[in-house]
């Protein structure tokens, strides 16, 4: 796993052993960022279910202003922090060890770009998406980039419009924009 483009292009990132975490492949990540490249520069990024932090780091590498990376798993938090240290971005990326639900209930900020890559088929998508809209956590015309399994619910969400959707094997990348 590596950073694909931008100022940290080519930097290798730490990943997980085994299959307990499903990192976004480089191919899907590159295609995902091609879909959203105009939204990244200068953005405030939220990476829920942060995993290794690769999506936040890719966004920072491509010109995002700052990022918040949230994950409930202490092993993920450790890898995220190590990856951030590899590119010396400790001041740019805030790391929080808590559930996505807790973060959404307690954050006062807004974001331009939200990455949502929850564990597949666990029922996280609809409640998280609804909470993002309900709590007004997206700037006007902000976007949510959802990576989901083809069998996960990823249809229409009140307050959001589907801008783009692409399938990569069994994964979908869906880009929603705030109305």
Tab-separated table of C-alpha atoms in Angstrom:
chain	number	residue	atom	x	y	z
A	1	UNK	CA	0.000	0.000	0.000
A	2	UNK	CA	1.328	3.413	-0.957
A	3	UNK	CA	0.436	7.050	-1.519
A	4	UNK	CA	-0.383	7.316	-5.198
A	5	UNK	CA	-0.089	10.999	-6.048
A	6	UNK	CA	0.809	14.444	-4.744
A	7	UNK	CA	3.661	15.627	-2.571
A	8	UNK	CA	4.097	12.235	-0.834
A	9	UNK	CA	3.746	10.181	-4.019
A	10	UNK	CA	5.284	6.725	-3.809
A	11	UNK	CA	5.620	6.629	-0.008
A	12	UNK	CA	4.894	3.163	1.301
A	13	UNK	CA	2.404	2.907	4.137
A	14	UNK	CA	2.053	0.336	6.864
A	15	UNK	CA	-0.917	-1.989	6.562
A	16	UNK	CA	-2.502	-4.822	8.528
A	17	UNK	CA	-1.553	-8.452	8.675
A	18	UNK	CA	-4.344	-10.940	8.105
A	19	UNK	CA	-7.811	-10.109	6.862
A	20	UNK	CA	-9.410	-8.425	9.873
A	21	UNK	CA	-9.213	-5.048	8.087
A	22	UNK	CA	-9.954	-4.559	4.404
A	23	UNK	CA	-7.801	-1.683	3.123
A	24	UNK	CA	-8.807	0.123	-0.047
A	25	UNK	CA	-6.630	-1.242	-2.837
A	26	UNK	CA	-4.310	1.128	-4.687
A	27	UNK	CA	-6.336	0.617	-7.869
A	28	UNK	CA	-9.636	1.555	-6.199
A	29	UNK	CA	-7.995	4.438	-4.308
A	30	UNK	CA	-6.556	5.882	-7.511
A	31	UNK	CA	-9.902	5.609	-9.301
A	32	UNK	CA	-11.693	7.079	-6.285
A	33	UNK	CA	-9.427	10.129	-6.237
A	34	UNK	CA	-9.840	10.537	-9.999
A	35	UNK	CA	-13.602	10.829	-9.363
A	36	UNK	CA	-13.178	13.544	-6.693
A	37	UNK	CA	-9.942	15.340	-7.591
A	38	UNK	CA	-11.590	18.770	-7.920
A	39	UNK	CA	-12.928	18.564	-4.335
A	40	UNK	CA	-9.630	17.761	-2.590
A	41	UNK	CA	-7.412	20.906	-2.678
A	42	UNK	CA	-7.932	23.077	0.403
A	43	UNK	CA	-10.541	20.749	1.893
A	44	UNK	CA	-11.214	19.774	5.493
A	45	UNK	CA	-11.385	15.952	5.448
A	46	UNK	CA	-13.129	13.484	7.758
A	47	UNK	CA	-12.062	9.840	7.462
A	48	UNK	CA	-14.529	7.666	9.401
A	49	UNK	CA	-13.505	4.029	9.911
A	50	UNK	CA	-9.955	5.254	9.203
A	51	UNK	CA	-8.261	1.828	9.051
A	52	UNK	CA	-4.663	2.644	8.114
A	53	UNK	CA	-5.272	6.332	7.436
A	54	UNK	CA	-4.417	5.841	3.754
A	55	UNK	CA	-7.380	7.879	2.458
A	56	UNK	CA	-6.598	10.829	4.747
A	57	UNK	CA	-2.935	10.698	3.799
A	58	UNK	CA	-3.743	10.527	0.089
A	59	UNK	CA	-6.006	13.579	0.469
A	60	UNK	CA	-3.313	15.533	2.362
A	61	UNK	CA	-0.754	14.538	-0.254
A	62	UNK	CA	-3.071	15.932	-2.950
A	63	UNK	CA	-3.569	19.284	-1.216
A	64	UNK	CA	-6.261	18.883	1.449
A	65	UNK	CA	-5.839	21.430	4.252
A	66	UNK	CA	-6.435	19.113	7.224
A	67	UNK	CA	-7.972	15.785	8.196
A	68	UNK	CA	-9.599	14.055	11.132
A	69	UNK	CA	-9.160	10.297	11.146
A	70	UNK	CA	-11.544	8.304	13.372
A	71	UNK	CA	-11.394	4.602	14.228
A	72	UNK	CA	-12.564	2.559	17.199
A	73	UNK	CA	-9.841	-0.121	16.917
A	74	UNK	CA	-6.660	0.627	18.917
A	75	UNK	CA	-4.583	-1.378	16.379
A	76	UNK	CA	-5.877	0.852	13.583
A	77	UNK	CA	-5.076	3.957	15.610
A	78	UNK	CA	-1.511	2.730	16.114
A	79	UNK	CA	-1.037	2.125	12.365
A	80	UNK	CA	-2.654	5.465	11.464
A	81	UNK	CA	-0.283	7.311	13.806
A	82	UNK	CA	2.757	5.473	12.416
A	83	UNK	CA	1.704	6.251	8.841
A	84	UNK	CA	1.182	9.916	9.683
A	85	UNK	CA	4.660	10.002	11.232
A	86	UNK	CA	6.160	8.507	8.043
A	87	UNK	CA	5.171	11.695	6.179
A	88	UNK	CA	5.542	14.078	9.141
A	89	UNK	CA	1.905	15.234	9.147
A	90	UNK	CA	1.194	15.087	12.881
A	91	UNK	CA	0.089	18.744	12.843
A	92	UNK	CA	-2.214	18.267	9.852
A	93	UNK	CA	-4.092	15.064	10.731
A	94	UNK	CA	-5.953	14.640	14.023
A	95	UNK	CA	-6.437	11.012	15.131
A	96	UNK	CA	-9.330	9.981	17.379
A	97	UNK	CA	-9.851	6.541	18.936
A	98	UNK	CA	-13.638	6.408	19.138
A	99	UNK	CA	-16.648	5.088	17.294
A	100	UNK	CA	-17.930	6.896	14.235
A	101	UNK	CA	-21.288	7.307	15.968
A	102	UNK	CA	-19.722	8.953	19.041
A	103	UNK	CA	-17.691	11.309	16.882
A	104	UNK	CA	-20.719	12.361	14.825
A	105	UNK	CA	-22.787	13.026	17.943
A	106	UNK	CA	-20.090	15.201	19.519
A	107	UNK	CA	-18.323	17.132	16.776
A	108	UNK	CA	-19.221	20.764	16.152
A	109	UNK	CA	-17.222	21.100	12.914
A	110	UNK	CA	-18.043	20.811	9.246
A	111	UNK	CA	-16.122	19.043	6.497
A	112	UNK	CA	-15.749	19.457	2.750
A	113	UNK	CA	-14.921	15.804	2.139
A	114	UNK	CA	-15.954	12.726	4.144
A	115	UNK	CA	-14.543	9.266	3.468
A	116	UNK	CA	-16.836	6.518	4.667
A	117	UNK	CA	-15.405	3.011	4.353
A	118	UNK	CA	-17.171	0.936	7.028
A	119	UNK	CA	-16.922	-2.827	7.441
A	120	UNK	CA	-19.081	-4.392	4.742
A	121	UNK	CA	-22.603	-5.673	5.432
A	122	UNK	CA	-22.806	-4.494	9.045
A	123	UNK	CA	-25.594	-1.910	8.744
A	124	UNK	CA	-23.399	1.167	9.312
A	125	UNK	CA	-24.062	3.055	6.091
A	126	UNK	CA	-27.632	4.395	6.430
A	127	UNK	CA	-27.357	5.531	10.090
A	128	UNK	CA	-23.976	7.224	9.509
A	129	UNK	CA	-25.117	8.954	6.319
A	130	UNK	CA	-28.344	10.105	7.990
A	131	UNK	CA	-26.371	11.456	10.964
A	132	UNK	CA	-23.961	13.375	8.709
A	133	UNK	CA	-26.953	15.137	7.141
A	134	UNK	CA	-28.934	15.574	10.377
A	135	UNK	CA	-25.987	17.135	12.244
A	136	UNK	CA	-25.129	19.374	9.250
A	137	UNK	CA	-21.531	18.123	9.171
A	138	UNK	CA	-20.976	18.819	5.480
A	139	UNK	CA	-20.193	22.266	4.139
A	140	UNK	CA	-22.563	23.395	1.375
A	141	UNK	CA	-21.752	21.265	-1.672
A	142	UNK	CA	-19.487	19.051	0.457
A	143	UNK	CA	-19.151	15.413	-0.569
A	144	UNK	CA	-19.197	11.963	0.983
A	145	UNK	CA	-17.182	9.222	-0.687
A	146	UNK	CA	-18.660	5.870	0.277
A	147	UNK	CA	-16.897	2.590	-0.370
A	148	UNK	CA	-19.334	-0.275	0.040
A	149	UNK	CA	-19.961	-3.858	-0.925
A	150	UNK	CA	-22.277	-4.376	-3.891
A	151	UNK	CA	-24.835	-5.908	-1.497
A	152	UNK	CA	-24.732	-3.010	1.014
A	153	UNK	CA	-27.493	-0.392	1.003
A	154	UNK	CA	-26.153	2.607	-0.907
A	155	UNK	CA	-29.134	4.240	-2.563
A	156	UNK	CA	-30.745	7.647	-2.198
A	157	UNK	CA	-30.203	9.550	1.064
A	158	UNK	CA	-32.387	12.551	1.981
A	159	UNK	CA	-30.345	15.767	1.761
A	160	UNK	CA	-27.754	14.223	-0.579
A	161	UNK	CA	-27.490	13.704	-4.316
A	162	UNK	CA	-25.523	10.905	-5.951
A	163	UNK	CA	-22.897	12.573	-8.167
A	164	UNK	CA	-21.025	9.504	-9.350
A	165	UNK	CA	-20.945	5.778	-8.762
A	166	UNK	CA	-18.499	3.214	-10.007
A	167	UNK	CA	-18.116	-0.510	-9.379
A	168	UNK	CA	-14.737	-2.197	-8.841
A	169	UNK	CA	-15.221	-5.966	-8.507
A	170	UNK	CA	-17.499	-6.369	-5.505
A	171	UNK	CA	-16.865	-2.816	-4.250
A	172	UNK	CA	-18.840	0.292	-5.125
A	173	UNK	CA	-17.527	3.823	-4.789
A	174	UNK	CA	-20.427	6.247	-4.545
A	175	UNK	CA	-19.909	10.024	-4.349
A	176	UNK	CA	-22.743	11.927	-2.668
A	177	UNK	CA	-23.012	15.721	-2.543
A	178	UNK	CA	-24.917	17.830	-0.067
A	179	UNK	CA	-28.002	19.445	-1.643
